[in-house]
Coordinates of N, CA and C in Angstrom, one line a residue:
X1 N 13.5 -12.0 2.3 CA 13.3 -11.2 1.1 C 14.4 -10.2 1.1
X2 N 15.0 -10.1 -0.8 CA 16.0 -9.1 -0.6 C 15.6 -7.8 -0.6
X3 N 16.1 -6.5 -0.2 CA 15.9 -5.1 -0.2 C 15.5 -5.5 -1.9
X4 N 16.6 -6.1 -2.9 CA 16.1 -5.6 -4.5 C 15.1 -6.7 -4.7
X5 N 14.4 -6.9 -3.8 CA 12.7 -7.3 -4.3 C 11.9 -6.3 -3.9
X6 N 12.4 -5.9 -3.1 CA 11.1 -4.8 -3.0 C 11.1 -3.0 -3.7
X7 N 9.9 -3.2 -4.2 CA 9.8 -1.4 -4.5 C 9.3 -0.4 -3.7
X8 N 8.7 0.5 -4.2 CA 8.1 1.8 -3.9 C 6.4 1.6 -3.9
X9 N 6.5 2.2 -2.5 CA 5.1 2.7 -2.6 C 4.9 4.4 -2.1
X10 N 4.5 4.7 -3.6 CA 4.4 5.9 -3.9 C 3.6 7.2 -3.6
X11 N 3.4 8.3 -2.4 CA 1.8 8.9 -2.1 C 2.4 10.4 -2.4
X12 N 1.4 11.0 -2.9 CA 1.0 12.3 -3.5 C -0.1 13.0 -2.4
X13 N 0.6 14.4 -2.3 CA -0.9 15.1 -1.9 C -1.5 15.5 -3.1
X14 N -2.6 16.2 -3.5 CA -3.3 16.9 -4.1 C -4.3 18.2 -3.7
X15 N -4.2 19.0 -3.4 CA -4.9 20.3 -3.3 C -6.6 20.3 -3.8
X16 N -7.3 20.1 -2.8 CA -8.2 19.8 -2.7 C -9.1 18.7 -3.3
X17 N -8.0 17.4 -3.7 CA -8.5 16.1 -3.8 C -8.2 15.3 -2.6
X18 N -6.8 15.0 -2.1 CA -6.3 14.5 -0.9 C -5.0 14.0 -1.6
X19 N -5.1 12.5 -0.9 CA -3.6 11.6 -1.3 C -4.1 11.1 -2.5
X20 N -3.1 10.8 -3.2 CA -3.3 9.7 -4.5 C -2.0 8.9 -4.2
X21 N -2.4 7.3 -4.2 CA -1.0 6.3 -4.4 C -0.4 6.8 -6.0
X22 N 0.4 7.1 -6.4 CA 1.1 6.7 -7.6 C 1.6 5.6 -8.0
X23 N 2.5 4.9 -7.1 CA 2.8 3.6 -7.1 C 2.7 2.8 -6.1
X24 N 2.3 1.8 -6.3 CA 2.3 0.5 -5.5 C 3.2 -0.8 -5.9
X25 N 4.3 -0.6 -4.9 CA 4.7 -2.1 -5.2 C 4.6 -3.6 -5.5
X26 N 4.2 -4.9 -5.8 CA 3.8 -5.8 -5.5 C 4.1 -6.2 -4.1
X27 N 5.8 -6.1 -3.8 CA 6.3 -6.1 -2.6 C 6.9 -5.3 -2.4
X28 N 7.0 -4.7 -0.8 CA 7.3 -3.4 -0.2 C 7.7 -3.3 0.8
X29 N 9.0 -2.6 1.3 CA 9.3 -1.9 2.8 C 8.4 -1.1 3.6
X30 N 8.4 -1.2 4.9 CA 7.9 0.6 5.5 C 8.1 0.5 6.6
X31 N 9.0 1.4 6.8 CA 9.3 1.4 8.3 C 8.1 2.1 9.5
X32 N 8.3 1.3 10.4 CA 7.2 1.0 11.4 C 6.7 2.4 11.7
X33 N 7.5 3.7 11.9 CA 7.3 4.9 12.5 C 5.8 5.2 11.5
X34 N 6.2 5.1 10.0 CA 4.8 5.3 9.4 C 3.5 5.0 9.7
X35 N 3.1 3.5 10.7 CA 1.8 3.3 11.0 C 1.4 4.2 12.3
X36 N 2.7 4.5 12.9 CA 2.4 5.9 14.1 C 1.4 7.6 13.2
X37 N 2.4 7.1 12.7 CA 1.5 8.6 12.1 C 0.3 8.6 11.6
X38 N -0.2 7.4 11.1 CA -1.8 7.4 10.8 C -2.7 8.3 9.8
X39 N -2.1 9.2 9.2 CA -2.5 10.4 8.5 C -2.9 9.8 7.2
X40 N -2.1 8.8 6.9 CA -2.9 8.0 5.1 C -2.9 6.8 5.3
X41 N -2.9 6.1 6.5 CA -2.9 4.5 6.5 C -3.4 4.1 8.1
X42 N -4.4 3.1 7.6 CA -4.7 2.1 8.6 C -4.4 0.8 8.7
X43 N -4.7 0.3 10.2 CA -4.6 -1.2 10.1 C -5.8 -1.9 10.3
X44 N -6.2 -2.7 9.5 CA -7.7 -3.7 9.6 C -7.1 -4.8 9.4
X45 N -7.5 -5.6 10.5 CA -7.5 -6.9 10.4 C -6.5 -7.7 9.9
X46 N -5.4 -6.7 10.8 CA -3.5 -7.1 10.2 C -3.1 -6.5 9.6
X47 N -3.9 -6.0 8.2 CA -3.4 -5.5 7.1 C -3.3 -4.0 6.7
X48 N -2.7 -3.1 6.2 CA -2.4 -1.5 6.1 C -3.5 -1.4 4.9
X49 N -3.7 -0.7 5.0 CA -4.6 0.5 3.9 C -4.3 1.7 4.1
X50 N -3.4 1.9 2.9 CA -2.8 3.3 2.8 C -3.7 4.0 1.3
X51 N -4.5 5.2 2.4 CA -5.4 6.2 1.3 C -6.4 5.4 1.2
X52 N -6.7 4.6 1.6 CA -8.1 4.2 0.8 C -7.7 3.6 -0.6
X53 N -6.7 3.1 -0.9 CA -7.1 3.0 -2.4 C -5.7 1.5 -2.6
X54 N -5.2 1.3 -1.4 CA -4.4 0.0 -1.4 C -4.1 -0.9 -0.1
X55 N -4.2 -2.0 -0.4 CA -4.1 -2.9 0.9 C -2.6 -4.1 0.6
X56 N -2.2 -4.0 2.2 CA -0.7 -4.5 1.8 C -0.9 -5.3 2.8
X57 N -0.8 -6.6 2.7 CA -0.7 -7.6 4.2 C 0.6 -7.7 4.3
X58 N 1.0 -7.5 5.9 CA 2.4 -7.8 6.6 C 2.8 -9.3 6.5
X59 N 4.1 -9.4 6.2 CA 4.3 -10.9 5.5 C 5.6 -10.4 6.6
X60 N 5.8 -9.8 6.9 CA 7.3 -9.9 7.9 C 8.4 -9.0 8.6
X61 N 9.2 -8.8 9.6 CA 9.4 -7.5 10.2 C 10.8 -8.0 10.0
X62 N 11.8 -7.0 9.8 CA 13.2 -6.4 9.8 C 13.7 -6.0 10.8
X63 N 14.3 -6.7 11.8 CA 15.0 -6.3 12.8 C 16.2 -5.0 12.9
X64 N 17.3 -5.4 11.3 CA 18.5 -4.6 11.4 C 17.5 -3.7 10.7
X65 N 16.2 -2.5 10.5 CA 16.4 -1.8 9.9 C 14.9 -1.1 10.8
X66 N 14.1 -1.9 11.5 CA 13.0 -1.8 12.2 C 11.8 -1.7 10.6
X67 N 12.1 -2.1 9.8 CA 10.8 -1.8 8.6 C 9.9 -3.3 8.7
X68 N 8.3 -3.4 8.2 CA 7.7 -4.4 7.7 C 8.0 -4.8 6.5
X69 N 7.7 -6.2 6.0 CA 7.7 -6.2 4.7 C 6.4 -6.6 4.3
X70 N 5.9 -6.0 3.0 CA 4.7 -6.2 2.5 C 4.5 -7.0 1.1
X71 N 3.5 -6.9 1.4 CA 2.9 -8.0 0.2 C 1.2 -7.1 -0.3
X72 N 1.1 -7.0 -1.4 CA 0.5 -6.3 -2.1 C -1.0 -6.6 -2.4
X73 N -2.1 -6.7 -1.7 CA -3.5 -7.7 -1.3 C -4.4 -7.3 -2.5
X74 N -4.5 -6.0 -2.9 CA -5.7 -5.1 -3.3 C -5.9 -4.1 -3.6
X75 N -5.5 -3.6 -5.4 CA -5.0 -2.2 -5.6 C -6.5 -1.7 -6.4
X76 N -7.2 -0.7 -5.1 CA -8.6 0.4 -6.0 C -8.4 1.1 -6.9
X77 N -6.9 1.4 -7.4 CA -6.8 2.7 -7.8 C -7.7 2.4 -9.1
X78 N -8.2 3.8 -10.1 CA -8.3 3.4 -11.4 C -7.5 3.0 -12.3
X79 N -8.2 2.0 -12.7 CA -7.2 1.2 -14.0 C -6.6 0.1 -13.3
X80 N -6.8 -0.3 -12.1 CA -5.7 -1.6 -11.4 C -6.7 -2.3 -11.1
X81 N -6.5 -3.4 -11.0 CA -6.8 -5.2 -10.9 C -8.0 -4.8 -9.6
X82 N -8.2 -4.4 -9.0 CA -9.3 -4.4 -8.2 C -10.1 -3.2 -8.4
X83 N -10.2 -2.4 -9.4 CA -11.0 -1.1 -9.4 C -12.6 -1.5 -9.7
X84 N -12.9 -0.9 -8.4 CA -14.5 -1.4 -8.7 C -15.1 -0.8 -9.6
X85 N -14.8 0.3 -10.4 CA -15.4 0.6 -11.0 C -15.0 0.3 -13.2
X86 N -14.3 -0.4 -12.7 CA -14.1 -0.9 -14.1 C -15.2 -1.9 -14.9
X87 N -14.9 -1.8 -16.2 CA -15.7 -2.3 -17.0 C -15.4 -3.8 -17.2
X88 N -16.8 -4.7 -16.9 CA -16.4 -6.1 -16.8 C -16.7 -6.5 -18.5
X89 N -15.9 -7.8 -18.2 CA -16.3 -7.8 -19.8 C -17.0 -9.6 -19.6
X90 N -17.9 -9.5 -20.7 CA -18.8 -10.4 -20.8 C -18.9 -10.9 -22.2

């Protein structure tokens, strides 16, 4: 995969809300040191969840640059393709 396939995955603090993703790429870089820090992302079952509010399965590792590359599983935020709280239509 080329670096110009992949975008941004975007995090915000907020003052007494927390993190908010802004953006989520379909596909995405992140270099490894970020899952050390642990502060907005976990790993379940292979996959990152960063904030609670997006899940990225590891599709592949980058030797010349040490980054993963991601693939985009499951976006909560409001208003995106997995928000549970949206309105189904019938």
């Amino acid at each position: 995969m080329a670096d110009s396939e992949c975008g941004d995955i975007q995090i915000s603090r907020h003052l007494g809300i927390g993190l908010k993703v802004e953006a989520a790429a379909q596909r995405a870089k992140m270099h490894v040191d970020a899952l050390a820090s642990g502060m907005y992302l976990r790993v379940e079952n292979g996959d990152i969840v960063i904030a609670d509010q997006v899940v990225y399965r590891i599709t592949g590792y980058d030797t010349a640059d040490c980054t993963l590359t991601l693939e985009l599983l499951k976006d909560w935020r409001p208003g995106q393709k997995d928000d549970p709280n949206a309105e189904t239509q019938t």
